[in-house]
C-alpha atoms as one frame of an Amber mdcrd trajectory, in Angstrom:
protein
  32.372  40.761-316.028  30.660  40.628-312.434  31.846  43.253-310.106  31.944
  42.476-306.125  30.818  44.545-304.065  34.228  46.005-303.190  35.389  46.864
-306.533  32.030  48.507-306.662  32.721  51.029-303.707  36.129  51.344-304.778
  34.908  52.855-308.795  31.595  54.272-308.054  31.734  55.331-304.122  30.318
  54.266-301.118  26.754  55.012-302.128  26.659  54.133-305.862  28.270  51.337
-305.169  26.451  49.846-302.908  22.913  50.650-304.431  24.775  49.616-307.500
  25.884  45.749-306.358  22.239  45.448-304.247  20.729  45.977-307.922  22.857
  43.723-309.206  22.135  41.108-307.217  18.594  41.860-306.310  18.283  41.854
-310.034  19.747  38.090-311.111  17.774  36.915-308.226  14.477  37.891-310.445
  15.959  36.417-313.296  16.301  33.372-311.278  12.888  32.885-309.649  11.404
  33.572-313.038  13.415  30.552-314.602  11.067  28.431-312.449   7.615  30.514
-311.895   6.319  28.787-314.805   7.412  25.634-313.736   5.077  25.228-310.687
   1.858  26.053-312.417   2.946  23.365-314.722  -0.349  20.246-315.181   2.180
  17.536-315.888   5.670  18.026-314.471   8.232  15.809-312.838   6.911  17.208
-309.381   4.074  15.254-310.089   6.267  11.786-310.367   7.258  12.210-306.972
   4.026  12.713-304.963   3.410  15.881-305.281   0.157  17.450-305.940  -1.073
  20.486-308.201  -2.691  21.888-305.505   0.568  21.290-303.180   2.295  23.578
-305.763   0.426  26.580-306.546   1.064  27.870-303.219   4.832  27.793-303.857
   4.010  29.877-307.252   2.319  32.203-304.992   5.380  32.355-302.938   7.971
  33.029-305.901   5.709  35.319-307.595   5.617  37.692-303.816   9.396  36.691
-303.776   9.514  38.180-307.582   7.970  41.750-306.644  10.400  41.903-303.625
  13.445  41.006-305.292  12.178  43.497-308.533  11.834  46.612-305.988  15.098
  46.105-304.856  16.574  45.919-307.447  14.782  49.116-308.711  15.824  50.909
-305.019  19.391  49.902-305.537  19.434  50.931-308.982  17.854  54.382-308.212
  20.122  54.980-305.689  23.330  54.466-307.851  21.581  56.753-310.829  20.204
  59.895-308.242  23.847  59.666-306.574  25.788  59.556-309.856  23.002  62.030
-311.339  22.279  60.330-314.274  18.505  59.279-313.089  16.997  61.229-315.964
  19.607  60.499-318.595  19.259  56.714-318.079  15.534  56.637-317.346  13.666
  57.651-321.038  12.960  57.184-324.191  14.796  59.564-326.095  18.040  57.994
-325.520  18.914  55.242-327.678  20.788  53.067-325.559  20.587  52.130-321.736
  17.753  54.609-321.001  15.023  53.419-323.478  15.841  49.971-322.272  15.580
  51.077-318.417  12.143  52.629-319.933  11.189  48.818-320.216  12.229  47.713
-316.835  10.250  50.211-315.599   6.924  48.752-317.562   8.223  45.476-316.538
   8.069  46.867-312.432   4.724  48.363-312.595   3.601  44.952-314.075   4.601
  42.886-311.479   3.408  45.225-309.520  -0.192  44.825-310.666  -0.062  41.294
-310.539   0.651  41.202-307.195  -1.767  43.443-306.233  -4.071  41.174-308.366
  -2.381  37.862-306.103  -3.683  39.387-303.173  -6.465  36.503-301.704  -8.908
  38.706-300.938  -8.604  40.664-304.617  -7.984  37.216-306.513 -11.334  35.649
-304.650 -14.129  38.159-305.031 -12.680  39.264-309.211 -11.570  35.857-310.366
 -12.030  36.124-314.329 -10.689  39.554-314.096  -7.696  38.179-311.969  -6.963
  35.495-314.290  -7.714  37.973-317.571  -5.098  40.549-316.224  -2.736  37.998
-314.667  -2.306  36.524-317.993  -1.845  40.126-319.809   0.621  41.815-316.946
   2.774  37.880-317.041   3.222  38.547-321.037   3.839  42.146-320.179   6.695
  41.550-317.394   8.172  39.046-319.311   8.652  40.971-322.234   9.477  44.159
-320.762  12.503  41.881-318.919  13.557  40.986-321.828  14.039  44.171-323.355
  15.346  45.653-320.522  18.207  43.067-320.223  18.471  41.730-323.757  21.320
  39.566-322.456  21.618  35.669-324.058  22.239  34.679-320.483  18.627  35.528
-319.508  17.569  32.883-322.381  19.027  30.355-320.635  16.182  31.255-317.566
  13.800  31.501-319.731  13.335  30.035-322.423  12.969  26.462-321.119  10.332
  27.117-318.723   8.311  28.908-321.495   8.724  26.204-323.631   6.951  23.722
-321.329   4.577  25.989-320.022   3.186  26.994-324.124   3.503  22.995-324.528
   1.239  22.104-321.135  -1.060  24.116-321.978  -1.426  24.192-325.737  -0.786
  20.888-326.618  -3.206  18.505-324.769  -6.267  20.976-325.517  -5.302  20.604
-329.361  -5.070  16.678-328.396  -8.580  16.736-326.457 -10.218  18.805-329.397
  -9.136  16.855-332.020 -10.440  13.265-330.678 -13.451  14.408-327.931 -16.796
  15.538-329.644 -16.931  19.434-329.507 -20.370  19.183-328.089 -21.414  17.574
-324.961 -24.826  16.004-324.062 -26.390  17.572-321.251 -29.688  16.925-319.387
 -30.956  18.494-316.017 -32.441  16.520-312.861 -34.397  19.526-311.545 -35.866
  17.564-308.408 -32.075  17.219-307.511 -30.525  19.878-308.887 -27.932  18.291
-310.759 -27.131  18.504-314.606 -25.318  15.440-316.071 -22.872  16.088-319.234
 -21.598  12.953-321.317 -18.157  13.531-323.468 -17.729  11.482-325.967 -15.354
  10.352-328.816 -15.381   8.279-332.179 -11.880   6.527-330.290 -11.066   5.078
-327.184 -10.113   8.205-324.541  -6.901   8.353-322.673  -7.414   6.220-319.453
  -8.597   7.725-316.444  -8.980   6.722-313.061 -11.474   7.334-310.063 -10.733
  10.685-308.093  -9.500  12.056-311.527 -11.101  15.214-312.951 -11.128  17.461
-315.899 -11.844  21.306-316.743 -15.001  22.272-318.860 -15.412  25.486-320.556
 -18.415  26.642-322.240 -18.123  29.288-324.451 -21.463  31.036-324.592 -21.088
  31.381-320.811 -17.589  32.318-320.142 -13.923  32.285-320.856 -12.596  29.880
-317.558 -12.344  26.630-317.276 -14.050  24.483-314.431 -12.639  21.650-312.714
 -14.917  18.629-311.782 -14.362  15.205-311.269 -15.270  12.669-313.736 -17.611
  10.488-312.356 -17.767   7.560-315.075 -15.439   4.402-315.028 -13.155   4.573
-317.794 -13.242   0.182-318.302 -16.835   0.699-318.366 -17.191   2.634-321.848
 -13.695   4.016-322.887 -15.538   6.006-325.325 -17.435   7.958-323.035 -16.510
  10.589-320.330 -19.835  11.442-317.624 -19.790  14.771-314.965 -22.179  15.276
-312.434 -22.462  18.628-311.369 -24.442  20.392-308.193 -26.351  23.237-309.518
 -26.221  26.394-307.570 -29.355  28.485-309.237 -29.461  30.919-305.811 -26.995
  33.088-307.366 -27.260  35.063-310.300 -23.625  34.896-311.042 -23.152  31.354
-310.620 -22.043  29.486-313.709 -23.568  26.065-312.706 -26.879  27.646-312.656
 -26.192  29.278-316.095 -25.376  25.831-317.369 -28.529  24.406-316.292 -30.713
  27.010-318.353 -29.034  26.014-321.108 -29.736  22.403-320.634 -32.721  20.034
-321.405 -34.594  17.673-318.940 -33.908  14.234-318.185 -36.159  12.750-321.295
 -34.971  15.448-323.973 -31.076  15.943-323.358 -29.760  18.581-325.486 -25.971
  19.234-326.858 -24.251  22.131-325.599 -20.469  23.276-327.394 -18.411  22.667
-324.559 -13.939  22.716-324.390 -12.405  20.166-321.928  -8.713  20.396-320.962
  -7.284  17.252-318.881  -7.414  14.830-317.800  -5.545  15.992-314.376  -5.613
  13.655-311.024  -3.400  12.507-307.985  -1.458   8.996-308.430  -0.994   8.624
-305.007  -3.967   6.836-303.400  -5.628   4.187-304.703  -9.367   4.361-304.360
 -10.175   1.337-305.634
């Protein structure tokens, strides 16, 4: 049964009560925002249908994810509060106890992981350690999520959940298994050194999914790294429906960059050579017409 805030002064006090309803709340917020987190990171969602974009979106993720960690340390103040007034902090805060205090143990994992991911959100942090921000943002998600669950094993919180994990697991998941059972696992590749610029060619024994001008996809190649890298496709899908082409600007100046990696690895213009490449997509905006 959900207590008000005045029938929580009136049985725990003015203190516990309080910190007690301010958890409460603070804490069914979280639940809440995490029921749609997932959502807006989504590739292909219904936000898409009506104009918007999936770079329109992400920064509203961003947004509910600082929105998360604020709501999260609230609810841990309030919570603390009510415990150190009542003094049950240590009794309901371990992992000896079999009931509420191994699952507060979990909420507190649960805390420090949001925590670290938004520390890791931070633009300055997310911009200079990408692949580690992405690695550990990935980890400390599964980790918060989790720990939620088993601090609050209630079937209500299913009901938040478990739909927007559902389509997340299927977005991402599904099309790659799609992509990698009908595109060629290798890709050619050949490298205009006077211009810098190292062509790759897709292709598959059946006509692709159309795609249209301004549309792109994301190319991962394994022996260089674990991300994927969006470019835009710059073949016409009419043309040759069995073929996908990229153009991509080399940048050799760095010795981290992953374009000029990819143009080691590739041949020259008169002796192209296949290179094991992933592609997930294809991703674009419906709302202009280029053509």
């Amino acid at each position: 049964m959900v207590m008000g805030v005045g029938d929580m002064i009136e049985r725990f006090g003015m203190v516990s009560g309080i910190g007690r309803a301010v958890g409460n709340s603070a804490g069914y917020t979280v639940v809440a925002c995490c029921g749609m987190i997932l959502f807006l990171v989504l590739r292909r969602s219904m936000l898409h249908a009506i104009g918007f974009t999936y770079s329109e979106i992400i920064p509203l993720h961003r947004w509910l994810g600082a929105s998360i960690v604020g709501w999260s340390t609230v609810h841990a103040i309030g919570y603390i509060t009510y415990l150190g007034n009542e003094g049950h902090l240590q009794s309901d805060i371990n992992f000896y106890d079999t009931s509420r205090g191994t699952l507060n143990m979990m909420g507190v994992f649960a805390y420090g992981a949001v925590c670290l991911l938004g520390i890791g959100a931070i633009p300055q942090i997310r911009r200079r350690c990408y692949p580690l921000f992405m690695s550990t943002h990935r980890f400390f998600t599964t980790v918060f999520f989790v720990g939620m669950i088993a601090h609050y094993p209630s079937p209500m919180l299913w009901y938040y959940l478990l739909p927007t994990i559902i389509l997340f697991l299927v977005d991402r998941f599904v099309p790659k298994m799609m992509r990698a059972r009908t595109v060629m696992p290798e890709a050619t590749c050949s490298l205009n050194a006077d211009a810098d610029i190292v062509r790759m060619i897709f292709t598959s024994p059946e006509p692709m999914k159309p795609y249209y001008p301004g549309d792109y996809i994301t190319v991962q190649i394994p022996k260089i790294g674990t991300l994927y890298h969006p470019f835009t496709i710059a073949s016409y899908w009419p043309e040759d429906p069995y073929s996908m082409t990229l153009y991509i600007r080399t940048f050799r100046d760095s010795k981290l960059s992953w374009t000029g990696e990819l143009a080691t690895r590739c041949g020259k213009d008169d002796k192209r050579i296949r290179v094991r490449a992933n592609i997930d997509g294809v991703f674009g905006d419906r709302r202009h017409d280029y053509l």
